[in-house]
Amino acid sequence: MQKNNPVPDDSALHVMDGIASSHDGLASTPRKRFVKKERHIAIDELTEKIRGRSRLHLAKGITLLESTTLSDKEAGQKLLLNLLPDTGNSIRVGITGVPGAGKSTFIEEFGLMLCEAGHKVAVLAIDPSSSLTGGSILGDKTRMEELARHPNAFIRPSPTAGTLGGVHKKSRETMLLCEAAGYDVILIETVGVGQSETVVRGMVDFFMLLVLTGAGDELQGMKKGIMELADGIVVHKADGDNLRLAKKTVREYRQLLHFLQPASPGWTTTSQPVSSLAKTGLDDVWKTVLTFKEAMEGSGHWEGRRQSQTKDWFRSMINDRLIDTFFAEPGKKEEVRKLENELLTGHITVTGAVDLLFKE
Ligand code: GDP
């Protein structure tokens, strides 16, 4: 991709020097009471530092992309544009499952195994609860402490503000920045609530569903739609007394998967037992991911999916922008509310109300 810098090279930005750390000063969340010491860092310098794999600068770059001030936004987009040629060289894996399925334990052990094997692993999260309420299902506990300390790992907490669409944008841009910083495995965690699984499916190459044993009940209750998003099903906590049941569950999923639409063309969704506590089956999951990559690259679907994901992202951002622009017009919200009342009293039809809104 050609490099194109619309903003002058000597442009500078304000980077808040208030990056707090969950471990060694490198993963970042805005510190509650930080000193607002602003520094000028040239975007080109930041670009080079991120290319040079500095985690501190990666965190600063992400903070910039998450910022809502106009000057930061422009600087963030320039940074991203500078780094675009360095993106795309990772395997992007989405991981979902109900609370308690063992997602964070799995990501910690799986991530550590990969880091020990020389991979650089970035962990991101999309937390639908935080976008709706500001609270967090994923982020409240102390999570993945050992992985967070590993020099090959980078863990970024979920952005806590905005709509799911906004969180989606931030996570996608964060993912690209992580790739530019040399992370070759990106793990994106989400919890099975609302639309978040579809959002994550739309960002990753391989989508993994963590389930527990007792498939009989679980299969009944599980939304077929979620299973049809998955490239791999991990029957988790396959250890101790649970091992036998886990193996049975794996077989049941395999039978069931025959009847479902595969998530990726030419690929049969896998089902395998894993214990993160006993550290068994983790390497098999990685082998599955690699086999999947090889198969998808062979058929052209790997790149094809990424391209259509980028187009979908573009379209969804257009939609978001249109809605924002529409409601930002003075008096628009009041007008909508007024028409809503008229609808309820039967003075107008829905189509008539929409026509009125757009007539002007
Ligand atoms: P999350 O809510 O999906 O992130 O789940 P956690 O990773 O917090 O795990 C929930 C509970 O399951 C914790 O008590 C873990 O210790 C336990 N757990 C996680 N992985 C395993 C495993 O492989 N085997 C067993 N037996 N328990 C596990």
Short mmCIF file of C-alpha atoms and ligand atoms in Angstrom, two decimals:
data_model
loop_
_atom_site.label_atom_id
_atom_site.label_comp_id
_atom_site.label_asym_id
_atom_site.label_seq_id
_atom_site.Cartn_x
_atom_site.Cartn_y
_atom_site.Cartn_z
CA MET A 1 0.00 0.00 0.00
CA GLN A 2 1.30 3.41 -0.89
CA LYS A 3 2.24 5.72 1.91
CA ASN A 4 0.38 8.96 1.84
CA ASN A 5 0.79 11.70 4.40
CA PRO A 6 -1.78 14.45 4.08
CA VAL A 7 -0.67 16.04 7.35
CA PRO A 8 2.76 17.75 7.28
CA ASP A 9 5.53 15.58 8.65
CA ASP A 10 6.49 18.02 11.36
CA SER A 11 2.97 17.96 12.74
CA ALA A 12 2.89 17.52 16.46
CA LEU A 13 0.27 16.28 18.82
CA HIS A 14 -0.54 16.44 22.44
CA VAL A 15 -0.14 13.12 24.13
CA MET A 16 -1.40 12.96 27.65
CA ASP A 17 1.41 11.75 29.77
CA GLY A 18 -0.96 9.94 32.05
CA ILE A 19 -0.77 6.32 31.12
CA ALA A 20 -1.39 4.10 34.10
CA SER A 21 -0.47 0.49 34.18
CA SER A 22 -2.03 -2.75 35.23
CA HIS A 23 1.42 -4.34 35.41
CA ASP A 24 4.67 -2.83 34.24
CA GLY A 25 3.68 0.59 33.09
CA LEU A 26 3.00 -0.53 29.55
CA ALA A 27 -0.60 -1.62 29.21
CA SER A 28 -2.69 1.44 29.63
CA THR A 29 -5.87 2.69 31.15
CA PRO A 30 -6.38 6.37 31.79
CA ARG A 31 -5.26 7.03 35.37
CA LYS A 32 -7.99 8.59 37.44
CA ARG A 33 -5.95 11.35 38.99
CA PHE A 34 -3.11 11.94 36.64
CA VAL A 35 -1.08 15.04 36.28
CA LYS A 36 -2.04 16.67 33.03
CA LYS A 37 1.47 17.01 31.77
CA GLU A 38 1.16 17.40 28.04
CA ARG A 39 3.99 16.58 25.74
CA HIS A 40 4.54 17.24 22.12
CA ILE A 41 5.44 14.12 20.23
CA ALA A 42 5.81 14.28 16.50
CA ILE A 43 3.59 11.73 14.83
CA ASP A 44 6.46 10.49 12.72
CA GLU A 45 8.48 9.83 15.85
CA LEU A 46 5.57 7.94 17.37
CA THR A 47 5.25 5.96 14.13
CA GLU A 48 8.89 4.92 14.31
CA LYS A 49 8.70 4.01 17.99
CA ILE A 50 5.68 1.79 17.36
CA ARG A 51 7.43 0.18 14.39
CA GLY A 52 10.37 -0.31 16.72
CA ARG A 53 8.00 -2.34 18.95
CA SER A 54 7.86 0.00 21.94
CA ARG A 55 4.90 -1.05 24.05
CA LEU A 56 4.82 2.29 25.81
CA HIS A 57 4.41 4.13 22.51
CA LEU A 58 1.91 1.57 21.26
CA ALA A 59 -0.20 2.35 24.33
CA LYS A 60 0.14 6.07 23.63
CA GLY A 61 -0.88 5.57 20.02
CA ILE A 62 -3.98 3.67 21.09
CA THR A 63 -4.89 6.37 23.60
CA LEU A 64 -4.67 8.86 20.76
CA LEU A 65 -6.98 6.78 18.57
CA GLU A 66 -9.47 6.53 21.41
CA SER A 67 -9.44 10.25 22.08
CA THR A 68 -12.49 12.28 21.15
CA THR A 69 -10.83 15.67 20.68
CA LEU A 70 -10.57 16.77 17.06
CA SER A 71 -6.82 17.42 17.00
CA ASP A 72 -6.09 14.04 18.58
CA LYS A 73 -8.44 12.35 16.14
CA GLU A 74 -6.61 13.87 13.18
CA ALA A 75 -3.24 12.97 14.63
CA GLY A 76 -4.47 9.43 15.35
CA GLN A 77 -5.63 8.99 11.78
CA LYS A 78 -2.29 10.21 10.49
CA LEU A 79 -0.52 7.71 12.73
CA LEU A 80 -2.74 4.91 11.47
CA LEU A 81 -2.15 5.90 7.86
CA ASN A 82 1.62 5.91 8.43
CA LEU A 83 1.41 2.43 9.89
CA LEU A 84 -1.08 0.87 7.47
CA PRO A 85 1.68 -0.77 5.36
CA ASP A 86 2.83 -2.59 8.52
CA THR A 87 -0.57 -4.04 9.38
CA GLY A 88 -2.28 -7.30 8.50
CA ASN A 89 0.52 -9.70 9.42
CA SER A 90 -1.22 -11.45 12.26
CA ILE A 91 -3.67 -14.20 12.94
CA ARG A 92 -6.79 -12.61 14.42
CA VAL A 93 -8.70 -14.89 16.75
CA GLY A 94 -12.03 -14.08 18.41
CA ILE A 95 -12.99 -15.86 21.62
CA THR A 96 -16.44 -15.89 23.13
CA GLY A 97 -18.40 -17.76 25.79
CA VAL A 98 -20.74 -17.11 28.66
CA PRO A 99 -19.37 -15.58 31.89
CA GLY A 100 -17.69 -18.40 33.80
CA ALA A 101 -16.84 -20.42 30.68
CA GLY A 102 -13.20 -19.75 31.52
CA LYS A 103 -12.33 -17.23 28.82
CA SER A 104 -9.75 -15.27 30.78
CA THR A 105 -8.12 -18.43 32.16
CA PHE A 106 -7.98 -19.88 28.65
CA ILE A 107 -6.56 -16.69 27.12
CA GLU A 108 -3.94 -16.52 29.84
CA GLU A 109 -2.73 -20.10 29.30
CA PHE A 110 -3.12 -20.06 25.52
CA GLY A 111 -1.39 -16.68 25.34
CA LEU A 112 1.46 -17.81 27.59
CA MET A 113 1.99 -20.93 25.50
CA LEU A 114 2.24 -18.80 22.35
CA CYS A 115 4.49 -16.20 23.99
CA GLU A 116 6.82 -18.96 25.20
CA ALA A 117 6.94 -20.26 21.62
CA GLY A 118 8.18 -16.83 20.51
CA HIS A 119 4.94 -15.29 19.33
CA LYS A 120 3.92 -11.77 20.26
CA VAL A 121 0.38 -11.82 21.57
CA ALA A 122 -2.00 -8.88 21.90
CA VAL A 123 -5.22 -9.32 23.86
CA LEU A 124 -8.13 -6.96 23.27
CA ALA A 125 -11.67 -7.09 24.58
CA ILE A 126 -15.05 -5.98 23.35
CA ASP A 127 -17.29 -5.63 26.33
CA PRO A 128 -20.90 -4.94 25.37
CA SER A 129 -21.83 -4.22 28.98
CA SER A 130 -19.36 -1.37 29.17
CA SER A 131 -20.73 0.27 26.04
CA LEU A 132 -24.25 0.14 27.39
CA THR A 133 -23.79 0.95 31.04
CA GLY A 134 -20.19 2.00 31.61
CA GLY A 135 -19.87 -1.07 33.86
CA SER A 136 -17.94 -4.07 32.80
CA ILE A 137 -18.43 -7.82 32.73
CA LEU A 138 -14.99 -8.50 31.36
CA GLY A 139 -12.84 -5.91 33.04
CA ASP A 140 -13.72 -5.87 36.72
CA LYS A 141 -11.69 -8.80 37.91
CA THR A 142 -7.97 -9.02 38.03
CA ARG A 143 -7.32 -10.92 34.90
CA MET A 144 -4.48 -12.63 33.12
CA GLU A 145 -1.84 -11.41 35.56
CA GLU A 146 0.89 -13.75 34.45
CA LEU A 147 0.31 -13.10 30.76
CA ALA A 148 0.25 -9.36 31.42
CA ARG A 149 3.77 -9.61 32.85
CA HIS A 150 5.17 -11.52 29.88
CA PRO A 151 7.43 -9.38 27.68
CA ASN A 152 5.81 -10.77 24.51
CA ALA A 153 2.27 -9.90 25.57
CA PHE A 154 0.23 -6.72 25.39
CA ILE A 155 -3.14 -6.54 27.08
CA ARG A 156 -5.47 -3.67 26.39
CA PRO A 157 -8.66 -3.32 28.41
CA SER A 158 -11.91 -2.73 26.59
CA PRO A 159 -12.77 0.88 25.75
CA THR A 160 -15.42 1.82 28.27
CA ALA A 161 -17.41 4.49 26.52
CA GLY A 162 -19.60 4.80 23.51
CA THR A 163 -21.90 2.67 21.43
CA LEU A 164 -21.02 -0.84 20.32
CA GLY A 165 -20.23 0.68 16.91
CA GLY A 166 -17.79 3.11 18.53
CA VAL A 167 -16.14 0.37 20.58
CA HIS A 168 -15.89 -1.68 17.39
CA LYS A 169 -14.06 1.12 15.59
CA LYS A 170 -11.64 1.59 18.49
CA SER A 171 -10.90 -2.11 18.73
CA ARG A 172 -10.31 -2.44 14.99
CA GLU A 173 -7.91 0.47 14.98
CA THR A 174 -6.19 -0.84 18.10
CA MET A 175 -5.78 -4.20 16.38
CA LEU A 176 -4.10 -2.56 13.39
CA LEU A 177 -1.73 -0.63 15.63
CA CYS A 178 -0.82 -3.83 17.50
CA GLU A 179 -0.01 -5.51 14.20
CA ALA A 180 2.22 -2.62 13.22
CA ALA A 181 4.02 -3.06 16.55
CA GLY A 182 4.85 -6.65 15.61
CA TYR A 183 2.10 -8.59 17.40
CA ASP A 184 1.48 -11.66 15.25
CA VAL A 185 -1.39 -13.15 17.25
CA ILE A 186 -4.34 -10.96 18.21
CA LEU A 187 -6.85 -12.44 20.64
CA ILE A 188 -10.15 -10.57 20.90
CA GLU A 189 -12.36 -11.59 23.78
CA THR A 190 -16.03 -10.93 24.11
CA VAL A 191 -18.90 -12.19 26.18
CA GLY A 192 -22.02 -13.66 24.64
CA VAL A 193 -24.34 -10.71 25.01
CA GLY A 194 -26.33 -8.97 22.30
CA GLN A 195 -24.55 -8.14 19.09
CA SER A 196 -20.98 -8.33 20.37
CA GLU A 197 -20.33 -11.77 18.90
CA THR A 198 -21.33 -10.65 15.43
CA VAL A 199 -19.11 -7.60 15.84
CA VAL A 200 -16.11 -9.73 16.81
CA ARG A 201 -16.83 -12.29 14.08
CA GLY A 202 -16.63 -9.35 11.68
CA MET A 203 -13.10 -8.48 12.85
CA VAL A 204 -11.32 -11.81 13.07
CA ASP A 205 -10.08 -14.66 10.91
CA PHE A 206 -10.92 -17.49 13.31
CA PHE A 207 -13.80 -17.39 15.75
CA MET A 208 -13.78 -19.66 18.78
CA LEU A 209 -16.64 -20.54 21.10
CA LEU A 210 -15.86 -21.77 24.62
CA VAL A 211 -18.53 -24.06 26.01
CA LEU A 212 -18.89 -26.25 29.07
CA THR A 213 -19.99 -29.84 29.43
CA GLY A 214 -23.56 -30.93 29.76
CA ALA A 215 -24.05 -30.39 26.05
CA GLY A 216 -27.49 -31.98 26.22
CA ASP A 217 -28.91 -28.98 28.04
CA GLU A 218 -26.52 -26.53 26.57
CA LEU A 219 -27.22 -27.49 22.98
CA GLN A 220 -30.91 -27.07 23.57
CA GLY A 221 -30.51 -23.59 24.97
CA MET A 222 -27.71 -22.39 22.80
CA LYS A 223 -28.55 -20.08 20.02
CA LYS A 224 -27.93 -21.91 16.77
CA GLY A 225 -26.82 -18.58 15.30
CA ILE A 226 -23.81 -18.35 17.62
CA MET A 227 -22.67 -21.86 16.75
CA GLU A 228 -22.89 -20.97 13.10
CA LEU A 229 -20.44 -18.11 13.67
CA ALA A 230 -17.78 -20.40 15.12
CA ASP A 231 -14.86 -22.02 13.30
CA GLY A 232 -13.92 -23.94 16.42
CA ILE A 233 -15.74 -25.06 19.54
CA VAL A 234 -13.66 -25.62 22.65
CA VAL A 235 -15.26 -27.82 25.30
CA HIS A 236 -13.52 -26.24 28.26
CA LYS A 237 -12.61 -27.47 31.75
CA ALA A 238 -11.99 -30.97 30.39
CA ASP A 239 -10.20 -32.18 33.50
CA GLY A 240 -10.64 -34.27 36.65
CA ASP A 241 -14.08 -35.76 37.07
CA ASN A 242 -15.28 -33.70 34.17
CA LEU A 243 -12.97 -35.24 31.56
CA ARG A 244 -15.19 -38.13 30.54
CA LEU A 245 -18.21 -35.92 30.20
CA ALA A 246 -16.18 -33.37 28.24
CA LYS A 247 -15.14 -35.99 25.72
CA LYS A 248 -18.76 -37.06 25.33
CA THR A 249 -19.75 -33.44 24.83
CA VAL A 250 -17.10 -33.04 22.13
CA ARG A 251 -18.63 -35.98 20.25
CA GLU A 252 -22.12 -34.53 20.61
CA TYR A 253 -21.00 -31.22 19.18
CA ARG A 254 -19.32 -32.97 16.27
CA GLN A 255 -22.57 -34.73 15.43
CA LEU A 256 -24.55 -31.56 15.71
CA LEU A 257 -22.11 -29.54 13.62
CA HIS A 258 -22.84 -31.78 10.63
CA PHE A 259 -26.28 -30.24 10.44
CA LEU A 260 -25.22 -26.61 10.73
CA GLN A 261 -24.05 -24.15 8.17
CA PRO A 262 -20.23 -23.80 8.45
CA ALA A 263 -18.95 -20.36 9.39
CA SER A 264 -16.20 -20.45 6.78
CA PRO A 265 -16.56 -21.97 3.33
CA GLY A 266 -14.80 -25.31 2.91
CA TRP A 267 -14.08 -25.65 6.63
CA THR A 268 -15.75 -28.06 9.04
CA THR A 269 -16.09 -26.43 12.44
CA THR A 270 -14.00 -28.36 14.96
CA SER A 271 -14.88 -29.47 18.47
CA GLN A 272 -12.11 -30.27 20.92
CA PRO A 273 -11.60 -30.75 24.67
CA VAL A 274 -9.33 -28.32 26.53
CA SER A 275 -8.31 -27.79 30.11
CA SER A 276 -6.61 -24.52 30.86
CA LEU A 277 -5.92 -25.62 34.43
CA ALA A 278 -4.27 -28.90 33.37
CA LYS A 279 -2.86 -27.18 30.27
CA THR A 280 -4.12 -29.91 27.96
CA GLY A 281 -5.46 -29.43 24.45
CA LEU A 282 -4.12 -25.88 24.14
CA ASP A 283 -1.57 -26.87 21.51
CA ASP A 284 -4.28 -28.72 19.59
CA VAL A 285 -6.30 -25.52 19.43
CA TRP A 286 -3.31 -23.67 17.99
CA LYS A 287 -2.79 -26.46 15.44
CA THR A 288 -6.43 -26.11 14.43
CA VAL A 289 -6.00 -22.37 13.93
CA LEU A 290 -2.92 -22.95 11.76
CA THR A 291 -4.65 -25.67 9.71
CA PHE A 292 -7.57 -23.31 9.23
CA LYS A 293 -5.25 -20.56 8.03
CA GLU A 294 -3.58 -22.86 5.56
CA ALA A 295 -6.92 -24.08 4.20
CA MET A 296 -8.36 -20.56 3.89
CA GLU A 297 -5.22 -19.20 2.25
CA GLY A 298 -5.29 -22.08 -0.19
CA SER A 299 -8.85 -21.30 -1.22
CA GLY A 300 -8.40 -17.52 -1.28
CA HIS A 301 -10.94 -17.04 1.51
CA TRP A 302 -8.41 -15.69 4.00
CA GLU A 303 -7.75 -12.47 2.11
CA GLY A 304 -11.27 -12.41 0.70
CA ARG A 305 -12.79 -12.36 4.16
CA ARG A 306 -10.47 -9.60 5.36
CA GLN A 307 -11.35 -7.47 2.37
CA SER A 308 -15.07 -7.88 2.88
CA GLN A 309 -14.61 -7.17 6.61
CA THR A 310 -12.93 -3.87 5.76
CA LYS A 311 -15.75 -2.98 3.36
CA ASP A 312 -18.37 -3.88 5.97
CA TRP A 313 -16.57 -1.76 8.54
CA PHE A 314 -16.58 1.17 6.11
CA ARG A 315 -20.30 0.74 5.45
CA SER A 316 -21.16 0.51 9.13
CA MET A 317 -19.15 3.65 9.85
CA ILE A 318 -21.07 5.46 7.10
CA ASN A 319 -24.31 4.34 8.74
CA ASP A 320 -23.13 5.55 12.15
CA ARG A 321 -22.01 8.88 10.73
CA LEU A 322 -25.33 9.40 8.92
CA ILE A 323 -27.29 8.79 12.10
CA ASP A 324 -25.04 11.10 14.12
CA THR A 325 -25.27 13.83 11.48
CA PHE A 326 -29.03 13.50 11.28
CA PHE A 327 -29.62 13.86 15.00
CA ALA A 328 -26.98 16.58 15.38
CA GLU A 329 -29.15 18.95 13.32
CA PRO A 330 -30.72 21.60 15.56
CA GLY A 331 -34.24 20.69 16.64
CA LYS A 332 -34.12 17.22 15.06
CA LYS A 333 -34.53 15.27 18.27
CA GLU A 334 -37.50 17.41 19.32
CA GLU A 335 -39.07 16.98 15.91
CA VAL A 336 -38.72 13.20 16.15
CA ARG A 337 -40.29 13.22 19.61
CA LYS A 338 -43.19 15.36 18.40
CA LEU A 339 -43.85 13.03 15.48
CA GLU A 340 -43.68 10.04 17.83
CA ASN A 341 -46.53 11.52 19.86
CA GLU A 342 -48.56 12.16 16.73
CA LEU A 343 -47.99 8.56 15.67
CA LEU A 344 -49.42 7.33 18.96
CA THR A 345 -52.55 9.43 18.63
CA GLY A 346 -53.13 8.08 15.13
CA HIS A 347 -52.78 11.42 13.34
CA ILE A 348 -50.06 10.27 11.03
CA THR A 349 -48.63 7.06 9.56
CA VAL A 350 -45.05 5.90 10.20
CA THR A 351 -44.12 6.36 6.55
CA GLY A 352 -45.75 9.78 6.56
CA ALA A 353 -43.73 10.79 9.63
CA VAL A 354 -40.46 9.64 8.07
CA ASP A 355 -41.30 11.47 4.85
CA LEU A 356 -41.90 14.65 6.85
CA LEU A 357 -38.54 14.31 8.62
CA PHE A 358 -36.65 14.00 5.38
CA LYS A 359 -38.63 16.52 3.32
CA GLU A 360 -36.59 19.41 4.59
P1 GDP B 1 -14.66 -16.09 32.26
O1 GDP B 1 -15.75 -15.40 33.01
O2 GDP B 1 -15.22 -16.79 31.05
O3 GDP B 1 -13.50 -15.21 31.91
O4 GDP B 1 -14.11 -17.27 33.19
P2 GDP B 1 -12.82 -17.34 34.16
O5 GDP B 1 -11.59 -17.50 33.34
O6 GDP B 1 -12.87 -16.23 35.12
O7 GDP B 1 -13.07 -18.73 34.88
C1 GDP B 1 -14.22 -19.00 35.64
C2 GDP B 1 -13.94 -20.11 36.63
O8 GDP B 1 -13.61 -21.31 35.94
C3 GDP B 1 -12.74 -19.82 37.52
O9 GDP B 1 -13.04 -20.23 38.82
C4 GDP B 1 -11.62 -20.66 36.94
O10 GDP B 1 -10.68 -21.08 37.89
C5 GDP B 1 -12.40 -21.85 36.40
N1 GDP B 1 -11.67 -22.47 35.27
C6 GDP B 1 -11.14 -21.84 34.22
N2 GDP B 1 -10.53 -22.71 33.40
C7 GDP B 1 -10.69 -23.94 33.94
C8 GDP B 1 -10.26 -25.27 33.55
O11 GDP B 1 -9.63 -25.52 32.53
N3 GDP B 1 -10.65 -26.30 34.39
C9 GDP B 1 -11.37 -26.09 35.52
N4 GDP B 1 -11.68 -27.14 36.25
N5 GDP B 1 -11.75 -24.86 35.92
C10 GDP B 1 -11.41 -23.79 35.15
#
